[in-house]
mmCIF file of C-alpha atoms and ligand atoms in Angstrom:
data_model
loop_
_atom_site.group_PDB
_atom_site.id
_atom_site.type_symbol
_atom_site.label_atom_id
_atom_site.label_comp_id
_atom_site.label_asym_id
_atom_site.label_seq_id
_atom_site.Cartn_x
_atom_site.Cartn_y
_atom_site.Cartn_z
ATOM 1 C CA MET A 848 -24.049 -20.742 9.229
ATOM 2 C CA THR A 849 -20.626 -19.783 10.570
ATOM 3 C CA GLU A 850 -17.469 -21.359 9.258
ATOM 4 C CA ARG A 851 -16.667 -24.529 11.180
ATOM 5 C CA ARG A 852 -13.136 -24.494 12.586
ATOM 6 C CA ARG A 853 -11.317 -27.726 11.977
ATOM 7 C CA LEU A 854 -10.355 -29.840 14.979
ATOM 8 C CA ILE A 855 -7.624 -32.465 15.165
ATOM 9 C CA ALA A 856 -8.017 -34.448 18.381
ATOM 10 C CA GLY A 857 -5.744 -37.222 19.602
ATOM 11 C CA ASN A 858 -7.293 -40.012 21.638
ATOM 12 C CA TRP A 859 -4.370 -41.682 23.376
ATOM 13 C CA LYS A 860 -6.659 -44.388 24.788
ATOM 14 C CA MET A 861 -4.952 -46.488 27.514
ATOM 15 C CA ASN A 862 -1.452 -45.488 26.434
ATOM 16 C CA GLY A 863 1.003 -43.247 28.173
ATOM 17 C CA LEU A 864 2.724 -43.478 31.520
ATOM 18 C CA LEU A 865 3.639 -40.175 33.084
ATOM 19 C CA ALA A 866 7.096 -39.481 31.625
ATOM 20 C CA ASP A 867 6.157 -40.668 28.169
ATOM 21 C CA GLY A 868 2.917 -38.689 28.052
ATOM 22 C CA VAL A 869 4.456 -35.485 29.348
ATOM 23 C CA ARG A 870 7.311 -35.761 26.841
ATOM 24 C CA ARG A 871 4.866 -36.223 23.954
ATOM 25 C CA ALA A 872 2.657 -33.372 25.127
ATOM 26 C CA ALA A 873 5.607 -31.015 25.600
ATOM 27 C CA ALA A 874 6.916 -31.822 22.122
ATOM 28 C CA LEU A 875 3.518 -31.052 20.583
ATOM 29 C CA ALA A 876 3.197 -27.845 22.586
ATOM 30 C CA ALA A 877 6.626 -26.709 21.352
ATOM 31 C CA ARG A 878 5.614 -27.337 17.747
ATOM 32 C CA ALA A 879 2.364 -25.474 18.223
ATOM 33 C CA ARG A 880 4.101 -22.488 19.812
ATOM 34 C CA ASP A 881 6.691 -22.413 16.997
ATOM 35 C CA ALA A 882 3.946 -22.565 14.375
ATOM 36 C CA LEU A 883 2.117 -19.695 16.028
ATOM 37 C CA ALA A 884 5.285 -17.613 16.312
ATOM 38 C CA ASP A 885 6.002 -18.330 12.667
ATOM 39 C CA GLY A 886 2.549 -16.969 11.851
ATOM 40 C CA GLU A 887 2.597 -18.484 8.393
ATOM 41 C CA ARG A 888 -0.229 -20.924 8.878
ATOM 42 C CA LYS A 889 -3.528 -20.787 10.636
ATOM 43 C CA LEU A 890 -3.619 -23.817 12.892
ATOM 44 C CA PRO A 891 -6.817 -25.769 13.387
ATOM 45 C CA ASP A 892 -8.127 -26.393 16.890
ATOM 46 C CA ILE A 893 -5.949 -29.100 18.434
ATOM 47 C CA ALA A 894 -6.740 -31.344 21.400
ATOM 48 C CA ILE A 895 -5.069 -34.277 23.092
ATOM 49 C CA CYS A 896 -6.942 -36.725 25.286
ATOM 50 C CA PRO A 897 -4.495 -38.632 27.489
ATOM 51 C CA PRO A 898 -5.431 -41.231 30.103
ATOM 52 C CA ALA A 899 -7.118 -39.715 33.169
ATOM 53 C CA THR A 900 -4.132 -40.489 35.406
ATOM 54 C CA ILE A 901 -1.894 -38.023 33.589
ATOM 55 C CA LEU A 902 -4.396 -35.300 32.695
ATOM 56 C CA GLY A 903 -2.976 -32.929 35.295
ATOM 57 C CA ALA A 904 0.636 -33.377 34.215
ATOM 58 C CA VAL A 905 -0.158 -33.238 30.505
ATOM 59 C CA GLY A 906 -2.290 -30.147 31.116
ATOM 60 C CA LYS A 907 0.745 -28.431 32.664
ATOM 61 C CA ALA A 908 2.969 -29.527 29.768
ATOM 62 C CA ILE A 909 0.656 -27.909 27.189
ATOM 63 C CA GLY A 910 -0.156 -24.861 29.340
ATOM 64 C CA GLY A 911 0.161 -21.618 27.399
ATOM 65 C CA SER A 912 0.142 -23.451 24.067
ATOM 66 C CA PRO A 913 -2.795 -23.580 21.657
ATOM 67 C CA ILE A 914 -3.309 -27.282 22.416
ATOM 68 C CA ALA A 915 -6.403 -28.066 24.455
ATOM 69 C CA LEU A 916 -6.798 -30.882 26.932
ATOM 70 C CA GLY A 917 -9.488 -33.529 26.659
ATOM 71 C CA ALA A 918 -10.534 -36.592 28.632
ATOM 72 C CA GLN A 919 -11.697 -39.930 27.285
ATOM 73 C CA ASP A 920 -14.823 -40.442 29.384
ATOM 74 C CA CYS A 921 -16.815 -39.067 32.302
ATOM 75 C CA HIS A 922 -19.606 -40.319 34.516
ATOM 76 C CA ALA A 923 -23.185 -39.225 33.936
ATOM 77 C CA GLU A 924 -23.616 -38.055 37.515
ATOM 78 C CA ASP A 925 -21.958 -35.092 39.157
ATOM 79 C CA LYS A 926 -20.801 -36.859 42.340
ATOM 80 C CA GLY A 927 -21.558 -39.705 44.682
ATOM 81 C CA ALA A 928 -20.933 -43.374 45.366
ATOM 82 C CA ARG A 929 -19.430 -44.324 41.993
ATOM 83 C CA THR A 930 -16.209 -46.133 42.789
ATOM 84 C CA GLY A 931 -13.560 -45.605 40.159
ATOM 85 C CA ASP A 932 -15.574 -43.164 38.095
ATOM 86 C CA ILE A 933 -14.684 -39.581 37.269
ATOM 87 C CA ALA A 934 -17.160 -36.693 37.187
ATOM 88 C CA ALA A 935 -17.098 -34.106 34.446
ATOM 89 C CA ALA A 936 -16.501 -31.318 36.983
ATOM 90 C CA MET A 937 -13.316 -33.117 38.069
ATOM 91 C CA LEU A 938 -12.109 -33.001 34.477
ATOM 92 C CA ALA A 939 -13.025 -29.341 34.156
ATOM 93 C CA GLU A 940 -11.010 -28.644 37.294
ATOM 94 C CA LEU A 941 -7.973 -30.139 35.544
ATOM 95 C CA SER A 942 -8.470 -27.617 32.712
ATOM 96 C CA CYS A 943 -10.043 -30.069 30.287
ATOM 97 C CA ARG A 944 -11.985 -28.425 27.503
ATOM 98 C CA TYR A 945 -13.237 -31.610 25.842
ATOM 99 C CA VAL A 946 -14.430 -35.027 26.932
ATOM 100 C CA ILE A 947 -15.039 -37.942 24.590
ATOM 101 C CA VAL A 948 -18.284 -39.804 25.308
ATOM 102 C CA GLY A 949 -19.725 -42.887 23.671
ATOM 103 C CA HIS A 950 -16.531 -44.140 22.084
ATOM 104 C CA SER A 951 -17.252 -47.535 20.540
ATOM 105 C CA GLU A 952 -14.670 -49.120 22.855
ATOM 106 C CA ARG A 953 -16.798 -47.975 25.792
ATOM 107 C CA ARG A 954 -20.104 -48.780 24.118
ATOM 108 C CA ALA A 955 -18.844 -52.334 23.455
ATOM 109 C CA GLY A 956 -16.536 -52.893 26.429
ATOM 110 C CA HIS A 957 -18.624 -51.199 29.120
ATOM 111 C CA GLY A 958 -22.121 -51.748 27.805
ATOM 112 C CA GLU A 959 -22.784 -48.058 27.273
ATOM 113 C CA THR A 960 -26.121 -47.500 25.575
ATOM 114 C CA ASP A 961 -27.188 -44.402 23.681
ATOM 115 C CA ALA A 962 -29.090 -43.327 26.810
ATOM 116 C CA VAL A 963 -25.936 -43.583 28.918
ATOM 117 C CA VAL A 964 -23.949 -41.663 26.319
ATOM 118 C CA ARG A 965 -26.584 -38.952 26.250
ATOM 119 C CA ALA A 966 -26.528 -38.658 30.049
ATOM 120 C CA LYS A 967 -22.737 -38.365 29.931
ATOM 121 C CA ALA A 968 -22.944 -35.651 27.290
ATOM 122 C CA GLU A 969 -25.392 -33.778 29.506
ATOM 123 C CA ALA A 970 -23.005 -34.122 32.442
ATOM 124 C CA ALA A 971 -20.198 -32.766 30.271
ATOM 125 C CA HIS A 972 -22.327 -29.762 29.340
ATOM 126 C CA ARG A 973 -23.233 -29.083 32.991
ATOM 127 C CA ALA A 974 -19.519 -28.924 33.751
ATOM 128 C CA GLY A 975 -18.890 -26.543 30.855
ATOM 129 C CA LEU A 976 -17.058 -29.140 28.760
ATOM 130 C CA ILE A 977 -17.384 -29.800 25.045
ATOM 131 C CA ALA A 978 -18.716 -33.337 24.574
ATOM 132 C CA VAL A 979 -17.157 -35.256 21.693
ATOM 133 C CA VAL A 980 -19.972 -37.700 21.000
ATOM 134 C CA CYS A 981 -18.905 -40.765 19.013
ATOM 135 C CA VAL A 982 -21.109 -42.774 16.680
ATOM 136 C CA GLY A 983 -20.313 -45.463 14.149
ATOM 137 C CA GLU A 984 -21.556 -48.720 12.738
ATOM 138 C CA SER A 985 -20.065 -52.190 13.144
ATOM 139 C CA ALA A 986 -18.795 -54.263 10.217
ATOM 140 C CA GLY A 987 -21.956 -56.385 10.327
ATOM 141 C CA GLU A 988 -24.229 -53.367 10.255
ATOM 142 C CA ARG A 989 -22.377 -51.970 7.252
ATOM 143 C CA LYS A 990 -22.483 -55.311 5.478
ATOM 144 C CA ALA A 991 -26.223 -55.434 6.045
ATOM 145 C CA GLY A 992 -26.537 -51.950 4.512
ATOM 146 C CA LYS A 993 -27.828 -50.538 7.788
ATOM 147 C CA HIS A 994 -24.969 -48.171 8.552
ATOM 148 C CA LEU A 995 -26.782 -44.924 7.800
ATOM 149 C CA ASP A 996 -29.793 -45.972 9.881
ATOM 150 C CA VAL A 997 -27.524 -47.017 12.738
ATOM 151 C CA ILE A 998 -25.639 -43.741 12.905
ATOM 152 C CA ALA A 999 -28.860 -41.739 12.561
ATOM 153 C CA ARG A 1000 -30.336 -43.656 15.493
ATOM 154 C CA GLN A 1001 -27.164 -43.221 17.536
ATOM 155 C CA ILE A 1002 -26.988 -39.512 16.908
ATOM 156 C CA GLU A 1003 -30.624 -38.921 17.767
ATOM 157 C CA ALA A 1004 -30.505 -41.007 20.936
ATOM 158 C CA SER A 1005 -27.038 -39.971 22.128
ATOM 159 C CA LEU A 1006 -27.350 -36.204 21.828
ATOM 160 C CA PRO A 1007 -29.124 -34.348 24.613
ATOM 161 C CA PRO A 1008 -31.446 -31.463 23.893
ATOM 162 C CA GLY A 1009 -29.516 -28.214 23.955
ATOM 163 C CA VAL A 1010 -26.636 -29.465 21.847
ATOM 164 C CA ALA A 1011 -24.918 -26.563 20.168
ATOM 165 C CA ALA A 1012 -21.765 -25.909 18.229
ATOM 166 C CA ALA A 1013 -20.211 -24.448 21.384
ATOM 167 C CA ASN A 1014 -20.748 -27.548 23.532
ATOM 168 C CA THR A 1015 -20.740 -30.536 21.197
ATOM 169 C CA VAL A 1016 -18.592 -32.161 18.526
ATOM 170 C CA VAL A 1017 -19.702 -35.345 16.774
ATOM 171 C CA ALA A 1018 -17.187 -37.992 15.709
ATOM 172 C CA TYR A 1019 -18.089 -40.532 13.041
ATOM 173 C CA GLU A 1020 -15.965 -43.577 13.804
ATOM 174 C CA PRO A 1021 -16.935 -46.743 11.924
ATOM 175 C CA VAL A 1022 -16.040 -49.531 14.346
ATOM 176 C CA TRP A 1023 -14.490 -51.687 11.622
ATOM 177 C CA ALA A 1024 -12.053 -48.879 10.755
ATOM 178 C CA ILE A 1025 -10.737 -48.351 14.280
ATOM 179 C CA GLY A 1026 -7.222 -49.648 14.802
ATOM 180 C CA THR A 1027 -7.439 -51.853 11.717
ATOM 181 C CA GLY A 1028 -5.540 -49.784 9.165
ATOM 182 C CA LEU A 1029 -8.691 -49.898 7.012
ATOM 183 C CA ASN A 1030 -9.932 -46.333 6.901
ATOM 184 C CA ALA A 1031 -13.303 -45.756 5.277
ATOM 185 C CA THR A 1032 -13.187 -44.595 1.662
ATOM 186 C CA ALA A 1033 -13.769 -40.962 0.806
ATOM 187 C CA ALA A 1034 -17.154 -41.885 -0.678
ATOM 188 C CA ASP A 1035 -18.197 -43.784 2.476
ATOM 189 C CA ILE A 1036 -17.091 -40.925 4.696
ATOM 190 C CA ALA A 1037 -18.883 -38.369 2.518
ATOM 191 C CA ALA A 1038 -22.135 -40.355 2.609
ATOM 192 C CA ALA A 1039 -22.014 -40.815 6.373
ATOM 193 C CA HIS A 1040 -21.179 -37.175 7.036
ATOM 194 C CA ARG A 1041 -23.941 -35.985 4.707
ATOM 195 C CA HIS A 1042 -26.410 -38.176 6.553
ATOM 196 C CA LEU A 1043 -25.207 -37.021 9.966
ATOM 197 C CA ARG A 1044 -25.413 -33.371 8.932
ATOM 198 C CA LEU A 1045 -29.031 -33.824 7.837
ATOM 199 C CA ARG A 1046 -29.910 -35.509 11.131
ATOM 200 C CA LEU A 1047 -28.063 -32.843 13.126
ATOM 201 C CA SER A 1048 -29.873 -30.087 11.294
ATOM 202 C CA ALA A 1049 -33.209 -31.718 12.026
ATOM 203 C CA PHE A 1050 -32.224 -32.148 15.676
ATOM 204 C CA SER A 1051 -30.661 -28.820 16.564
ATOM 205 C CA ARG A 1052 -30.971 -25.226 15.486
ATOM 206 C CA ASP A 1053 -27.183 -25.251 15.498
ATOM 207 C CA GLY A 1054 -27.050 -28.362 13.303
ATOM 208 C CA ALA A 1055 -25.214 -26.676 10.465
ATOM 209 C CA ASP A 1056 -22.487 -25.426 12.792
ATOM 210 C CA ILE A 1057 -21.736 -28.510 14.894
ATOM 211 C CA ARG A 1058 -18.416 -30.010 13.866
ATOM 212 C CA VAL A 1059 -18.352 -33.601 12.637
ATOM 213 C CA LEU A 1060 -14.990 -35.388 12.750
ATOM 214 C CA TYR A 1061 -13.914 -38.628 11.132
ATOM 215 C CA GLY A 1062 -12.055 -41.298 13.121
ATOM 216 C CA GLY A 1063 -10.798 -44.764 12.210
ATOM 217 C CA SER A 1064 -7.256 -45.446 10.983
ATOM 218 C CA ALA A 1065 -6.754 -41.790 10.114
ATOM 219 C CA ASN A 1066 -3.046 -41.090 9.867
ATOM 220 C CA ALA A 1067 -0.452 -38.774 8.368
ATOM 221 C CA ARG A 1068 -0.673 -40.502 4.986
ATOM 222 C CA ASN A 1069 -4.434 -40.329 4.491
ATOM 223 C CA ALA A 1070 -5.247 -37.149 6.474
ATOM 224 C CA ALA A 1071 -5.216 -34.760 3.500
ATOM 225 C CA GLU A 1072 -7.585 -36.992 1.534
ATOM 226 C CA ILE A 1073 -9.938 -37.449 4.484
ATOM 227 C CA LEU A 1074 -9.920 -33.750 5.333
ATOM 228 C CA ALA A 1075 -10.795 -32.929 1.730
ATOM 229 C CA VAL A 1076 -14.041 -34.925 1.976
ATOM 230 C CA PRO A 1077 -17.002 -32.538 2.049
ATOM 231 C CA GLY A 1078 -18.449 -32.257 5.532
ATOM 232 C CA VAL A 1079 -15.370 -33.509 7.376
ATOM 233 C CA ASP A 1080 -14.367 -30.947 9.994
ATOM 234 C CA GLY A 1081 -11.349 -32.766 11.381
ATOM 235 C CA CYS A 1082 -10.153 -36.091 12.707
ATOM 236 C CA LEU A 1083 -10.311 -38.029 15.941
ATOM 237 C CA VAL A 1084 -7.016 -39.869 15.870
ATOM 238 C CA GLY A 1085 -6.104 -42.990 17.826
ATOM 239 C CA GLY A 1086 -2.847 -44.799 17.050
ATOM 240 C CA ALA A 1087 -1.268 -42.027 14.984
ATOM 241 C CA SER A 1088 -1.762 -39.543 17.825
ATOM 242 C CA LEU A 1089 0.885 -41.402 19.837
ATOM 243 C CA ASP A 1090 3.537 -40.372 17.326
ATOM 244 C CA VAL A 1091 4.430 -36.683 17.550
ATOM 245 C CA ASP A 1092 5.563 -36.426 13.923
ATOM 246 C CA ALA A 1093 2.494 -38.202 12.570
ATOM 247 C CA PHE A 1094 0.044 -36.228 14.709
ATOM 248 C CA TRP A 1095 1.702 -32.946 13.874
ATOM 249 C CA ALA A 1096 1.613 -33.771 10.161
ATOM 250 C CA MET A 1097 -2.149 -34.244 10.536
ATOM 251 C CA VAL A 1098 -2.439 -30.896 12.294
ATOM 252 C CA LEU A 1099 -0.574 -29.269 9.401
ATOM 253 C CA ALA A 1100 -2.784 -31.066 6.884
ATOM 254 C CA ALA A 1101 -5.753 -29.405 8.602
ATOM 255 C CA SER A 1102 -4.172 -25.980 8.777
ATOM 256 C CA SER A 1103 -4.720 -23.273 6.233
HETATM 257 P P1 13P B 1987 -7.319 -45.414 15.323
HETATM 258 O O1 13P B 1987 -6.919 -44.075 14.743
HETATM 259 O O2 13P B 1987 -6.206 -46.089 16.060
HETATM 260 O O3 13P B 1987 -7.973 -46.279 14.298
HETATM 261 O O4 13P B 1987 -8.432 -45.108 16.435
HETATM 262 C C1 13P B 1987 -9.474 -44.263 16.127
HETATM 263 C C2 13P B 1987 -10.202 -43.967 17.373
HETATM 264 O O5 13P B 1987 -10.817 -44.839 17.972
HETATM 265 C C3 13P B 1987 -10.137 -42.585 17.892
HETATM 266 O O6 13P B 1987 -11.069 -42.381 18.913
#
């Protein structure tokens, strides 16, 4: 097993018109460059995932900095009659390194099944992108005590064969914790991550090396506690990633 590098990824969701997004990205890039020049800390991997419309401009704003670009979704097919959809190769052409697939907002709002998510992850891999595959139980599933079964099923059905540490990151995002201010407790996160690691290790030869992030009301105040949970390799950050100070504080919390 190699040491898993931490990753702090910001999912801007449907937020950020051009000027606003470029300003935020440029501010983060400046902080990252300063931190590197300072040389005092070892930064984690950092990614921002803006809306597709501003990927190109945000990519330019972070160019030459250690911040990587990510997208929030891609289509499962490489090209064709798919009005409004975006192929993974199109994202790669804009210098994306990551693409989120299977976010619960897409599973719920766009009817994406595990099979669809898996096909999207495969498309991401074909284009040379790192798929950030999201799983997470609903409030009802947790209440019914089914959360570990649900995430095990999601992980097994959403990951394509050939997943490896170099092409896949998993994000555990309990649906009830997203955007609610109710982050999961350290014990809940530890149990879920332990379970996911076991499933990943059964599924892939690289299972011990694939990074597993936590997402769901992670912010500057709770980041250190979350990052200290065994098995947590970083955070997928929604709301707090829109605030440069908050997001950067989370990056620093993950740095060593
Ligand atoms: P919040 O951090 O706003 O809860 O969102 C988490 C999320 O959905 C990241 O993908």
